[in-house]
């Protein structure tokens, strides 16, 4: 009965829902990035590395400029540039997309870990550089319970959820989106109809870099105001799982990210519950909860979701 009391306290607390939205936001940015890339036929598991570089670069830029918004915005072209290497290797040279993306993850991990000491004078964690302040939503903040949950919120959270509908509209309601889906399903037929397969795939991968970098920037200057080594903590891979669960659709990915974000928020609340009184040595086990949920969900969906037909298949233009 004690666990039921704990769960009631958690689910009846508006803070839990705010934590859910906050935890979902970096996943949502990265998952949308995965949708853009894979709907055009390029697998991009480098989201984890791009998020890490986005988190680090936003802190570095904020550190030197003193402007958190500049740090957030300038991290976007850095993410685009980093993802370009994956696009170049996998589209132009038709390299193995998994190997290329894995290499980028390793580069990002090594680069961010190495540069912390030369730039900030200390390894492991940077000093506090500032964070993007939350805003109060007029009219909503005064509503009981709802106002406590979302009445005061980070503007980046709002941008993330706005991007869901932007991505859905672009992919399903515009000529560009039609070309993207055509290239992901049958690049040969799309090429025959005059669609530049390579340009469309480059666009998809570069968009994934922009969005994943925004997710990483939110983790650092959007939440805590500093950077910690390997602070993404596998969120890029959870974002990929959300993309699969959402069936490569922006709306579906959003619901999946909310589910994974809720699991992370629940894990945080459980380990800090005074009723459970979890020992300090056992608290790290709760951090595994989102990954366990990810494994269970993905395993249960084997054969039930369908990726784009040409996803992960290099395209070679016939002369």
PDB file of C-alpha atoms in Angstrom:
ATOM      1  CA  UNK A   1       0.000   0.000   0.000  1.00  0.00           C
ATOM      2  CA  UNK A   2       2.947   2.278   0.571  1.00  0.00           C
ATOM      3  CA  UNK A   3       3.792   2.307  -3.147  1.00  0.00           C
ATOM      4  CA  UNK A   4       0.173   3.235  -3.978  1.00  0.00           C
ATOM      5  CA  UNK A   5       0.408   6.177  -1.597  1.00  0.00           C
ATOM      6  CA  UNK A   6       3.649   7.269  -3.228  1.00  0.00           C
ATOM      7  CA  UNK A   7       2.178   7.024  -6.724  1.00  0.00           C
ATOM      8  CA  UNK A   8      -0.908   8.988  -5.671  1.00  0.00           C
ATOM      9  CA  UNK A   9       1.282  11.729  -4.222  1.00  0.00           C
ATOM     10  CA  UNK A  10       3.312  11.862  -7.421  1.00  0.00           C
ATOM     11  CA  UNK A  11       0.447  11.860  -9.921  1.00  0.00           C
ATOM     12  CA  UNK A  12      -1.570  14.398  -7.938  1.00  0.00           C
ATOM     13  CA  UNK A  13       1.367  16.801  -7.826  1.00  0.00           C
ATOM     14  CA  UNK A  14       1.407  19.349 -10.699  1.00  0.00           C
ATOM     15  CA  UNK A  15       5.208  19.466 -10.473  1.00  0.00           C
ATOM     16  CA  UNK A  16       5.287  15.917 -11.859  1.00  0.00           C
ATOM     17  CA  UNK A  17       3.673  17.064 -15.112  1.00  0.00           C
ATOM     18  CA  UNK A  18       6.042  19.996 -15.411  1.00  0.00           C
ATOM     19  CA  UNK A  19       8.969  17.621 -14.948  1.00  0.00           C
ATOM     20  CA  UNK A  20       7.460  15.356 -17.612  1.00  0.00           C
ATOM     21  CA  UNK A  21       7.359  18.186 -20.160  1.00  0.00           C
ATOM     22  CA  UNK A  22      10.898  19.237 -19.264  1.00  0.00           C
ATOM     23  CA  UNK A  23      12.254  15.688 -19.560  1.00  0.00           C
ATOM     24  CA  UNK A  24      10.381  15.176 -22.855  1.00  0.00           C
ATOM     25  CA  UNK A  25      11.746  18.298 -24.547  1.00  0.00           C
ATOM     26  CA  UNK A  26      15.312  17.168 -25.426  1.00  0.00           C
ATOM     27  CA  UNK A  27      13.910  13.800 -26.517  1.00  0.00           C
ATOM     28  CA  UNK A  28      11.357  15.538 -28.696  1.00  0.00           C
ATOM     29  CA  UNK A  29      13.898  17.703 -30.521  1.00  0.00           C
ATOM     30  CA  UNK A  30      16.140  14.705 -31.211  1.00  0.00           C
ATOM     31  CA  UNK A  31      13.256  12.411 -32.163  1.00  0.00           C
ATOM     32  CA  UNK A  32      11.974  14.948 -34.684  1.00  0.00           C
ATOM     33  CA  UNK A  33      15.506  15.118 -36.051  1.00  0.00           C
ATOM     34  CA  UNK A  34      15.460  11.359 -36.471  1.00  0.00           C
ATOM     35  CA  UNK A  35      12.134  11.583 -38.317  1.00  0.00           C
ATOM     36  CA  UNK A  36      13.537  14.144 -40.773  1.00  0.00           C
ATOM     37  CA  UNK A  37      16.591  12.027 -41.485  1.00  0.00           C
ATOM     38  CA  UNK A  38      14.959   8.614 -41.727  1.00  0.00           C
ATOM     39  CA  UNK A  39      11.882   9.694 -43.659  1.00  0.00           C
ATOM     40  CA  UNK A  40      14.327  10.566 -46.445  1.00  0.00           C
ATOM     41  CA  UNK A  41      16.093   7.204 -46.115  1.00  0.00           C
ATOM     42  CA  UNK A  42      19.160   7.910 -43.955  1.00  0.00           C
ATOM     43  CA  UNK A  43      19.564   6.237 -40.572  1.00  0.00           C
ATOM     44  CA  UNK A  44      21.071   8.674 -38.082  1.00  0.00           C
ATOM     45  CA  UNK A  45      21.964   7.123 -34.736  1.00  0.00           C
ATOM     46  CA  UNK A  46      24.442   9.994 -34.266  1.00  0.00           C
ATOM     47  CA  UNK A  47      21.692  11.999 -32.539  1.00  0.00           C
ATOM     48  CA  UNK A  48      23.356  11.231 -29.200  1.00  0.00           C
ATOM     49  CA  UNK A  49      26.643  12.758 -30.347  1.00  0.00           C
ATOM     50  CA  UNK A  50      24.990  15.775 -31.982  1.00  0.00           C
ATOM     51  CA  UNK A  51      23.023  16.463 -28.786  1.00  0.00           C
ATOM     52  CA  UNK A  52      26.233  16.253 -26.770  1.00  0.00           C
ATOM     53  CA  UNK A  53      28.018  18.698 -29.055  1.00  0.00           C
ATOM     54  CA  UNK A  54      24.994  21.016 -29.024  1.00  0.00           C
ATOM     55  CA  UNK A  55      24.952  21.005 -25.222  1.00  0.00           C
ATOM     56  CA  UNK A  56      28.672  21.759 -25.062  1.00  0.00           C
ATOM     57  CA  UNK A  57      28.806  24.408 -27.804  1.00  0.00           C
ATOM     58  CA  UNK A  58      25.855  26.329 -26.341  1.00  0.00           C
ATOM     59  CA  UNK A  59      27.652  26.534 -22.986  1.00  0.00           C
ATOM     60  CA  UNK A  60      30.935  27.622 -24.624  1.00  0.00           C
ATOM     61  CA  UNK A  61      29.208  30.352 -26.653  1.00  0.00           C
ATOM     62  CA  UNK A  62      27.274  31.538 -23.602  1.00  0.00           C
ATOM     63  CA  UNK A  63      30.499  31.543 -21.590  1.00  0.00           C
ATOM     64  CA  UNK A  64      32.216  33.895 -24.051  1.00  0.00           C
ATOM     65  CA  UNK A  65      29.238  36.095 -25.007  1.00  0.00           C
ATOM     66  CA  UNK A  66      27.235  36.144 -21.793  1.00  0.00           C
ATOM     67  CA  UNK A  67      24.049  35.656 -23.828  1.00  0.00           C
ATOM     68  CA  UNK A  68      22.179  32.376 -23.337  1.00  0.00           C
ATOM     69  CA  UNK A  69      19.930  32.906 -26.359  1.00  0.00           C
ATOM     70  CA  UNK A  70      22.952  33.459 -28.558  1.00  0.00           C
ATOM     71  CA  UNK A  71      24.404  30.246 -27.164  1.00  0.00           C
ATOM     72  CA  UNK A  72      21.206  28.383 -27.989  1.00  0.00           C
ATOM     73  CA  UNK A  73      20.858  29.784 -31.515  1.00  0.00           C
ATOM     74  CA  UNK A  74      24.513  29.407 -32.519  1.00  0.00           C
ATOM     75  CA  UNK A  75      24.544  25.789 -31.393  1.00  0.00           C
ATOM     76  CA  UNK A  76      22.155  25.061 -34.275  1.00  0.00           C
ATOM     77  CA  UNK A  77      24.625  25.692 -37.150  1.00  0.00           C
ATOM     78  CA  UNK A  78      27.233  23.731 -35.203  1.00  0.00           C
ATOM     79  CA  UNK A  79      24.860  20.764 -35.089  1.00  0.00           C
ATOM     80  CA  UNK A  80      24.149  21.182 -38.792  1.00  0.00           C
ATOM     81  CA  UNK A  81      27.856  21.240 -39.587  1.00  0.00           C
ATOM     82  CA  UNK A  82      28.531  18.163 -37.485  1.00  0.00           C
ATOM     83  CA  UNK A  83      25.679  16.207 -39.096  1.00  0.00           C
ATOM     84  CA  UNK A  84      27.028  17.184 -42.519  1.00  0.00           C
ATOM     85  CA  UNK A  85      29.888  14.714 -42.010  1.00  0.00           C
ATOM     86  CA  UNK A  86      27.355  11.921 -41.591  1.00  0.00           C
ATOM     87  CA  UNK A  87      25.465  13.064 -44.686  1.00  0.00           C
ATOM     88  CA  UNK A  88      28.682  13.338 -46.695  1.00  0.00           C
ATOM     89  CA  UNK A  89      29.869   9.860 -45.704  1.00  0.00           C
ATOM     90  CA  UNK A  90      26.543   8.080 -46.086  1.00  0.00           C
ATOM     91  CA  UNK A  91      25.023   9.904 -49.081  1.00  0.00           C
ATOM     92  CA  UNK A  92      27.923  10.979 -51.270  1.00  0.00           C
ATOM     93  CA  UNK A  93      30.187   8.017 -50.549  1.00  0.00           C
ATOM     94  CA  UNK A  94      27.417   5.545 -49.716  1.00  0.00           C
ATOM     95  CA  UNK A  95      29.215   4.479 -46.531  1.00  0.00           C
ATOM     96  CA  UNK A  96      27.727   2.307 -43.848  1.00  0.00           C
ATOM     97  CA  UNK A  97      25.334   4.625 -42.045  1.00  0.00           C
ATOM     98  CA  UNK A  98      25.628   2.911 -38.667  1.00  0.00           C
ATOM     99  CA  UNK A  99      29.431   3.037 -38.718  1.00  0.00           C
ATOM    100  CA  UNK A 100      29.475   6.679 -39.820  1.00  0.00           C
ATOM    101  CA  UNK A 101      27.032   7.739 -37.098  1.00  0.00           C
ATOM    102  CA  UNK A 102      28.847   5.735 -34.416  1.00  0.00           C
ATOM    103  CA  UNK A 103      32.088   7.473 -35.366  1.00  0.00           C
ATOM    104  CA  UNK A 104      30.412  10.857 -34.853  1.00  0.00           C
ATOM    105  CA  UNK A 105      29.214   9.830 -31.399  1.00  0.00           C
ATOM    106  CA  UNK A 106      32.747   8.834 -30.403  1.00  0.00           C
ATOM    107  CA  UNK A 107      34.177  12.067 -31.833  1.00  0.00           C
ATOM    108  CA  UNK A 108      31.633  14.158 -29.914  1.00  0.00           C
ATOM    109  CA  UNK A 109      32.339  12.342 -26.665  1.00  0.00           C
ATOM    110  CA  UNK A 110      36.095  12.693 -27.051  1.00  0.00           C
ATOM    111  CA  UNK A 111      36.020  16.285 -28.273  1.00  0.00           C
ATOM    112  CA  UNK A 112      33.751  17.637 -25.540  1.00  0.00           C
ATOM    113  CA  UNK A 113      35.665  15.783 -22.831  1.00  0.00           C
ATOM    114  CA  UNK A 114      39.022  17.019 -24.123  1.00  0.00           C
ATOM    115  CA  UNK A 115      38.063  20.691 -24.617  1.00  0.00           C
ATOM    116  CA  UNK A 116      36.615  21.311 -21.162  1.00  0.00           C
ATOM    117  CA  UNK A 117      39.942  21.783 -19.421  1.00  0.00           C
ATOM    118  CA  UNK A 118      41.559  24.081 -22.058  1.00  0.00           C
ATOM    119  CA  UNK A 119      38.443  26.291 -22.212  1.00  0.00           C
ATOM    120  CA  UNK A 120      37.127  26.232 -18.635  1.00  0.00           C
ATOM    121  CA  UNK A 121      40.214  25.180 -16.692  1.00  0.00           C
ATOM    122  CA  UNK A 122      38.562  22.144 -15.137  1.00  0.00           C
ATOM    123  CA  UNK A 123      37.618  18.657 -16.337  1.00  0.00           C
ATOM    124  CA  UNK A 124      34.328  16.862 -15.875  1.00  0.00           C
ATOM    125  CA  UNK A 125      32.031  19.840 -15.430  1.00  0.00           C
ATOM    126  CA  UNK A 126      31.957  23.467 -16.531  1.00  0.00           C
ATOM    127  CA  UNK A 127      31.127  26.382 -14.243  1.00  0.00           C
ATOM    128  CA  UNK A 128      27.629  27.850 -14.281  1.00  0.00           C
ATOM    129  CA  UNK A 129      27.216  30.141 -17.314  1.00  0.00           C
ATOM    130  CA  UNK A 130      23.516  31.016 -17.083  1.00  0.00           C
ATOM    131  CA  UNK A 131      20.275  29.444 -18.219  1.00  0.00           C
ATOM    132  CA  UNK A 132      17.265  30.459 -20.280  1.00  0.00           C
ATOM    133  CA  UNK A 133      14.695  31.824 -17.875  1.00  0.00           C
ATOM    134  CA  UNK A 134      11.167  30.475 -17.697  1.00  0.00           C
ATOM    135  CA  UNK A 135       8.244  32.609 -18.803  1.00  0.00           C
ATOM    136  CA  UNK A 136       4.767  32.990 -17.313  1.00  0.00           C
ATOM    137  CA  UNK A 137       1.863  32.205 -19.627  1.00  0.00           C
ATOM    138  CA  UNK A 138      -0.874  34.831 -19.167  1.00  0.00           C
ATOM    139  CA  UNK A 139      -4.259  33.380 -18.346  1.00  0.00           C
ATOM    140  CA  UNK A 140      -2.915  29.867 -17.797  1.00  0.00           C
ATOM    141  CA  UNK A 141      -0.833  30.555 -14.696  1.00  0.00           C
ATOM    142  CA  UNK A 142      -3.968  31.484 -12.716  1.00  0.00           C
ATOM    143  CA  UNK A 143      -5.814  28.201 -13.479  1.00  0.00           C
ATOM    144  CA  UNK A 144      -5.724  25.816 -10.507  1.00  0.00           C
ATOM    145  CA  UNK A 145      -3.457  22.784 -10.960  1.00  0.00           C
ATOM    146  CA  UNK A 146      -2.878  23.465 -14.688  1.00  0.00           C
ATOM    147  CA  UNK A 147      -1.284  26.803 -13.863  1.00  0.00           C
ATOM    148  CA  UNK A 148       1.023  25.146 -11.358  1.00  0.00           C
ATOM    149  CA  UNK A 149       2.018  22.538 -13.976  1.00  0.00           C
ATOM    150  CA  UNK A 150       2.554  24.660 -17.085  1.00  0.00           C
ATOM    151  CA  UNK A 151       1.775  28.258 -16.097  1.00  0.00           C
ATOM    152  CA  UNK A 152       5.500  28.986 -15.768  1.00  0.00           C
ATOM    153  CA  UNK A 153       7.601  27.141 -18.303  1.00  0.00           C
ATOM    154  CA  UNK A 154      10.737  27.386 -20.411  1.00  0.00           C
ATOM    155  CA  UNK A 155      10.117  28.957 -23.829  1.00  0.00           C
ATOM    156  CA  UNK A 156      12.235  26.176 -25.348  1.00  0.00           C
ATOM    157  CA  UNK A 157       9.579  23.660 -24.267  1.00  0.00           C
ATOM    158  CA  UNK A 158       7.001  25.645 -26.229  1.00  0.00           C
ATOM    159  CA  UNK A 159       9.326  25.786 -29.238  1.00  0.00           C
ATOM    160  CA  UNK A 160       9.788  22.010 -29.110  1.00  0.00           C
ATOM    161  CA  UNK A 161       6.066  21.291 -29.211  1.00  0.00           C
ATOM    162  CA  UNK A 162       5.535  23.921 -31.912  1.00  0.00           C
ATOM    163  CA  UNK A 163       8.200  22.140 -33.958  1.00  0.00           C
ATOM    164  CA  UNK A 164       6.099  18.955 -33.842  1.00  0.00           C
ATOM    165  CA  UNK A 165       3.300  20.572 -35.803  1.00  0.00           C
ATOM    166  CA  UNK A 166       5.731  22.372 -38.089  1.00  0.00           C
ATOM    167  CA  UNK A 167       7.413  19.051 -38.906  1.00  0.00           C
ATOM    168  CA  UNK A 168       4.072  17.290 -39.438  1.00  0.00           C
ATOM    169  CA  UNK A 169       2.833  20.029 -41.773  1.00  0.00           C
ATOM    170  CA  UNK A 170       6.091  20.129 -43.722  1.00  0.00           C
ATOM    171  CA  UNK A 171       6.313  16.354 -44.189  1.00  0.00           C
ATOM    172  CA  UNK A 172       2.652  15.626 -44.936  1.00  0.00           C
ATOM    173  CA  UNK A 173       1.193  18.814 -46.393  1.00  0.00           C
ATOM    174  CA  UNK A 174       3.859  20.373 -48.625  1.00  0.00           C
ATOM    175  CA  UNK A 175       5.495  19.449 -51.954  1.00  0.00           C
ATOM    176  CA  UNK A 176       8.865  19.251 -50.191  1.00  0.00           C
ATOM    177  CA  UNK A 177       7.429  16.754 -47.708  1.00  0.00           C
ATOM    178  CA  UNK A 178       6.038  14.673 -50.562  1.00  0.00           C
ATOM    179  CA  UNK A 179       9.495  14.555 -52.138  1.00  0.00           C
ATOM    180  CA  UNK A 180      11.031  13.585 -48.797  1.00  0.00           C
ATOM    181  CA  UNK A 181       8.629  10.671 -48.359  1.00  0.00           C
ATOM    182  CA  UNK A 182       9.069   9.609 -51.976  1.00  0.00           C
ATOM    183  CA  UNK A 183      12.854   9.527 -51.584  1.00  0.00           C
ATOM    184  CA  UNK A 184      12.532   7.500 -48.384  1.00  0.00           C
ATOM    185  CA  UNK A 185      10.168   4.967 -49.957  1.00  0.00           C
ATOM    186  CA  UNK A 186      11.464   4.620 -53.509  1.00  0.00           C
ATOM    187  CA  UNK A 187      14.430   6.799 -54.456  1.00  0.00           C
ATOM    188  CA  UNK A 188      14.689   5.277 -57.943  1.00  0.00           C
ATOM    189  CA  UNK A 189      11.116   6.258 -58.795  1.00  0.00           C
ATOM    190  CA  UNK A 190      11.595   9.704 -57.248  1.00  0.00           C
ATOM    191  CA  UNK A 191      14.753  10.212 -59.335  1.00  0.00           C
ATOM    192  CA  UNK A 192      12.884   9.202 -62.467  1.00  0.00           C
ATOM    193  CA  UNK A 193      10.328  11.926 -61.737  1.00  0.00           C
ATOM    194  CA  UNK A 194      13.070  14.538 -61.480  1.00  0.00           C
ATOM    195  CA  UNK A 195      13.524  14.672 -57.690  1.00  0.00           C
ATOM    196  CA  UNK A 196      17.123  15.277 -56.601  1.00  0.00           C
ATOM    197  CA  UNK A 197      17.510  12.355 -54.194  1.00  0.00           C
ATOM    198  CA  UNK A 198      20.866  13.508 -52.861  1.00  0.00           C
ATOM    199  CA  UNK A 199      19.695  17.052 -52.050  1.00  0.00           C
ATOM    200  CA  UNK A 200      16.568  15.789 -50.306  1.00  0.00           C
ATOM    201  CA  UNK A 201      18.592  13.348 -48.215  1.00  0.00           C
ATOM    202  CA  UNK A 202      21.121  16.043 -47.333  1.00  0.00           C
ATOM    203  CA  UNK A 203      18.239  18.260 -46.221  1.00  0.00           C
ATOM    204  CA  UNK A 204      16.840  15.512 -43.992  1.00  0.00           C
ATOM    205  CA  UNK A 205      20.165  14.780 -42.299  1.00  0.00           C
ATOM    206  CA  UNK A 206      21.042  18.457 -41.805  1.00  0.00           C
ATOM    207  CA  UNK A 207      17.616  19.108 -40.279  1.00  0.00           C
ATOM    208  CA  UNK A 208      18.268  16.239 -37.885  1.00  0.00           C
ATOM    209  CA  UNK A 209      21.518  17.941 -36.882  1.00  0.00           C
ATOM    210  CA  UNK A 210      19.770  21.256 -36.231  1.00  0.00           C
ATOM    211  CA  UNK A 211      17.024  19.707 -34.122  1.00  0.00           C
ATOM    212  CA  UNK A 212      19.262  17.348 -32.137  1.00  0.00           C
ATOM    213  CA  UNK A 213      21.590  20.243 -31.348  1.00  0.00           C
ATOM    214  CA  UNK A 214      18.618  22.242 -30.016  1.00  0.00           C
ATOM    215  CA  UNK A 215      17.768  19.311 -27.778  1.00  0.00           C
ATOM    216  CA  UNK A 216      21.309  19.219 -26.443  1.00  0.00           C
ATOM    217  CA  UNK A 217      21.359  22.982 -25.867  1.00  0.00           C
ATOM    218  CA  UNK A 218      18.167  22.697 -23.840  1.00  0.00           C
ATOM    219  CA  UNK A 219      19.817  20.076 -21.611  1.00  0.00           C
ATOM    220  CA  UNK A 220      22.625  22.465 -20.718  1.00  0.00           C
ATOM    221  CA  UNK A 221      21.599  26.132 -20.839  1.00  0.00           C
ATOM    222  CA  UNK A 222      17.883  25.368 -20.871  1.00  0.00           C
ATOM    223  CA  UNK A 223      17.868  23.315 -17.669  1.00  0.00           C
ATOM    224  CA  UNK A 224      20.994  23.453 -15.510  1.00  0.00           C
ATOM    225  CA  UNK A 225      23.166  26.268 -16.876  1.00  0.00           C
ATOM    226  CA  UNK A 226      26.347  24.249 -17.303  1.00  0.00           C
ATOM    227  CA  UNK A 227      27.781  21.231 -19.104  1.00  0.00           C
ATOM    228  CA  UNK A 228      28.766  17.900 -17.588  1.00  0.00           C
ATOM    229  CA  UNK A 229      30.784  15.291 -19.415  1.00  0.00           C
ATOM    230  CA  UNK A 230      28.483  12.832 -21.246  1.00  0.00           C
ATOM    231  CA  UNK A 231      25.462  14.719 -19.888  1.00  0.00           C
ATOM    232  CA  UNK A 232      23.136  13.466 -22.636  1.00  0.00           C
ATOM    233  CA  UNK A 233      23.186  10.097 -20.877  1.00  0.00           C
ATOM    234  CA  UNK A 234      21.770   8.044 -23.753  1.00  0.00           C
ATOM    235  CA  UNK A 235      18.869  10.379 -24.533  1.00  0.00           C
ATOM    236  CA  UNK A 236      19.728  10.302 -28.225  1.00  0.00           C
ATOM    237  CA  UNK A 237      19.057   6.577 -28.277  1.00  0.00           C
ATOM    238  CA  UNK A 238      15.803   6.970 -26.344  1.00  0.00           C
ATOM    239  CA  UNK A 239      14.799   9.582 -28.934  1.00  0.00           C
ATOM    240  CA  UNK A 240      15.394   7.000 -31.663  1.00  0.00           C
ATOM    241  CA  UNK A 241      13.161   4.576 -29.796  1.00  0.00           C
ATOM    242  CA  UNK A 242      10.483   7.290 -29.582  1.00  0.00           C
ATOM    243  CA  UNK A 243      10.760   7.818 -33.329  1.00  0.00           C
ATOM    244  CA  UNK A 244      10.227   4.089 -33.920  1.00  0.00           C
ATOM    245  CA  UNK A 245       7.359   3.931 -31.437  1.00  0.00           C
ATOM    246  CA  UNK A 246       5.812   6.934 -33.195  1.00  0.00           C
ATOM    247  CA  UNK A 247       6.079   5.088 -36.530  1.00  0.00           C
ATOM    248  CA  UNK A 248       8.327   7.771 -38.068  1.00  0.00           C
ATOM    249  CA  UNK A 249       5.576  10.364 -37.653  1.00  0.00           C
ATOM    250  CA  UNK A 250       6.143  13.675 -35.769  1.00  0.00           C
ATOM    251  CA  UNK A 251       2.847  13.414 -33.855  1.00  0.00           C
ATOM    252  CA  UNK A 252       3.490   9.804 -32.905  1.00  0.00           C
ATOM    253  CA  UNK A 253       7.034  10.674 -31.844  1.00  0.00           C
ATOM    254  CA  UNK A 254       5.663  13.435 -29.614  1.00  0.00           C
ATOM    255  CA  UNK A 255       3.413  11.016 -27.699  1.00  0.00           C
ATOM    256  CA  UNK A 256       6.258   8.541 -27.368  1.00  0.00           C
ATOM    257  CA  UNK A 257       8.596  11.248 -26.033  1.00  0.00           C
ATOM    258  CA  UNK A 258       5.957  12.264 -23.493  1.00  0.00           C
ATOM    259  CA  UNK A 259       5.758   8.654 -22.332  1.00  0.00           C
ATOM    260  CA  UNK A 260       9.542   8.373 -21.976  1.00  0.00           C
ATOM    261  CA  UNK A 261       9.673  11.814 -20.333  1.00  0.00           C
ATOM    262  CA  UNK A 262       7.037  10.679 -17.853  1.00  0.00           C
ATOM    263  CA  UNK A 263       9.093   7.591 -17.032  1.00  0.00           C
ATOM    264  CA  UNK A 264      12.121   9.786 -16.316  1.00  0.00           C
ATOM    265  CA  UNK A 265      10.073  12.165 -14.176  1.00  0.00           C
ATOM    266  CA  UNK A 266       8.575   9.214 -12.313  1.00  0.00           C
ATOM    267  CA  UNK A 267      12.016   7.754 -11.633  1.00  0.00           C
ATOM    268  CA  UNK A 268      13.210  11.100 -10.241  1.00  0.00           C
ATOM    269  CA  UNK A 269      10.172  11.457  -8.016  1.00  0.00           C
ATOM    270  CA  UNK A 270      10.359   7.884  -6.728  1.00  0.00           C
ATOM    271  CA  UNK A 271      13.983   8.116  -5.648  1.00  0.00           C
ATOM    272  CA  UNK A 272      13.343  11.374  -3.786  1.00  0.00           C
ATOM    273  CA  UNK A 273      10.132  10.218  -2.073  1.00  0.00           C
ATOM    274  CA  UNK A 274      10.330  10.610   1.731  1.00  0.00           C
ATOM    275  CA  UNK A 275       7.811   7.760   2.100  1.00  0.00           C
ATOM    276  CA  UNK A 276       9.967   5.208   0.289  1.00  0.00           C
ATOM    277  CA  UNK A 277      13.141   6.558   1.897  1.00  0.00           C
ATOM    278  CA  UNK A 278      15.340   5.046  -0.812  1.00  0.00           C
ATOM    279  CA  UNK A 279      18.971   4.470   0.349  1.00  0.00           C
ATOM    280  CA  UNK A 280      21.553   6.605  -1.408  1.00  0.00           C
ATOM    281  CA  UNK A 281      23.254   3.514  -2.803  1.00  0.00           C
ATOM    282  CA  UNK A 282      20.027   2.371  -4.484  1.00  0.00           C
ATOM    283  CA  UNK A 283      19.047   5.716  -6.025  1.00  0.00           C
ATOM    284  CA  UNK A 284      21.169   5.271  -9.196  1.00  0.00           C
ATOM    285  CA  UNK A 285      19.085   2.184 -10.024  1.00  0.00           C
ATOM    286  CA  UNK A 286      16.083   4.437 -10.606  1.00  0.00           C
ATOM    287  CA  UNK A 287      18.010   6.144 -13.416  1.00  0.00           C
ATOM    288  CA  UNK A 288      17.745   2.883 -15.346  1.00  0.00           C
ATOM    289  CA  UNK A 289      13.952   3.077 -15.382  1.00  0.00           C
ATOM    290  CA  UNK A 290      13.603   5.101 -18.650  1.00  0.00           C
ATOM    291  CA  UNK A 291      15.937   2.660 -20.417  1.00  0.00           C
ATOM    292  CA  UNK A 292      14.007  -0.362 -19.138  1.00  0.00           C
ATOM    293  CA  UNK A 293      10.809   1.228 -20.442  1.00  0.00           C
ATOM    294  CA  UNK A 294      12.545   1.854 -23.772  1.00  0.00           C
ATOM    295  CA  UNK A 295      13.655  -1.784 -24.078  1.00  0.00           C
ATOM    296  CA  UNK A 296      10.236  -3.148 -23.198  1.00  0.00           C
ATOM    297  CA  UNK A 297       8.401  -0.825 -25.594  1.00  0.00           C
ATOM    298  CA  UNK A 298      10.751  -1.364 -28.546  1.00  0.00           C
ATOM    299  CA  UNK A 299      10.794  -5.145 -28.009  1.00  0.00           C
ATOM    300  CA  UNK A 300       7.016  -5.176 -27.925  1.00  0.00           C
ATOM    301  CA  UNK A 301       6.803  -3.268 -31.202  1.00  0.00           C
ATOM    302  CA  UNK A 302       8.985  -5.572 -33.291  1.00  0.00           C
ATOM    303  CA  UNK A 303       7.086  -6.181 -36.523  1.00  0.00           C
ATOM    304  CA  UNK A 304       4.347  -3.665 -35.667  1.00  0.00           C
ATOM    305  CA  UNK A 305       5.952  -0.530 -37.042  1.00  0.00           C
ATOM    306  CA  UNK A 306       7.148  -0.014 -40.585  1.00  0.00           C
ATOM    307  CA  UNK A 307      10.089   2.222 -41.444  1.00  0.00           C
ATOM    308  CA  UNK A 308      10.389   3.927 -44.828  1.00  0.00           C
ATOM    309  CA  UNK A 309      11.163   1.228 -47.389  1.00  0.00           C
ATOM    310  CA  UNK A 310      14.539   2.706 -48.382  1.00  0.00           C
ATOM    311  CA  UNK A 311      15.587   3.658 -44.840  1.00  0.00           C
ATOM    312  CA  UNK A 312      19.278   2.910 -44.446  1.00  0.00           C
ATOM    313  CA  UNK A 313      19.724   1.941 -48.098  1.00  0.00           C
ATOM    314  CA  UNK A 314      22.391   4.007 -49.945  1.00  0.00           C
ATOM    315  CA  UNK A 315      21.272   5.309 -53.311  1.00  0.00           C
ATOM    316  CA  UNK A 316      23.477   5.142 -56.355  1.00  0.00           C
ATOM    317  CA  UNK A 317      22.312   7.241 -59.265  1.00  0.00           C
ATOM    318  CA  UNK A 318      22.312   5.441 -62.576  1.00  0.00           C
ATOM    319  CA  UNK A 319      24.058   7.338 -65.328  1.00  0.00           C
TER     320      UNK A 319
END
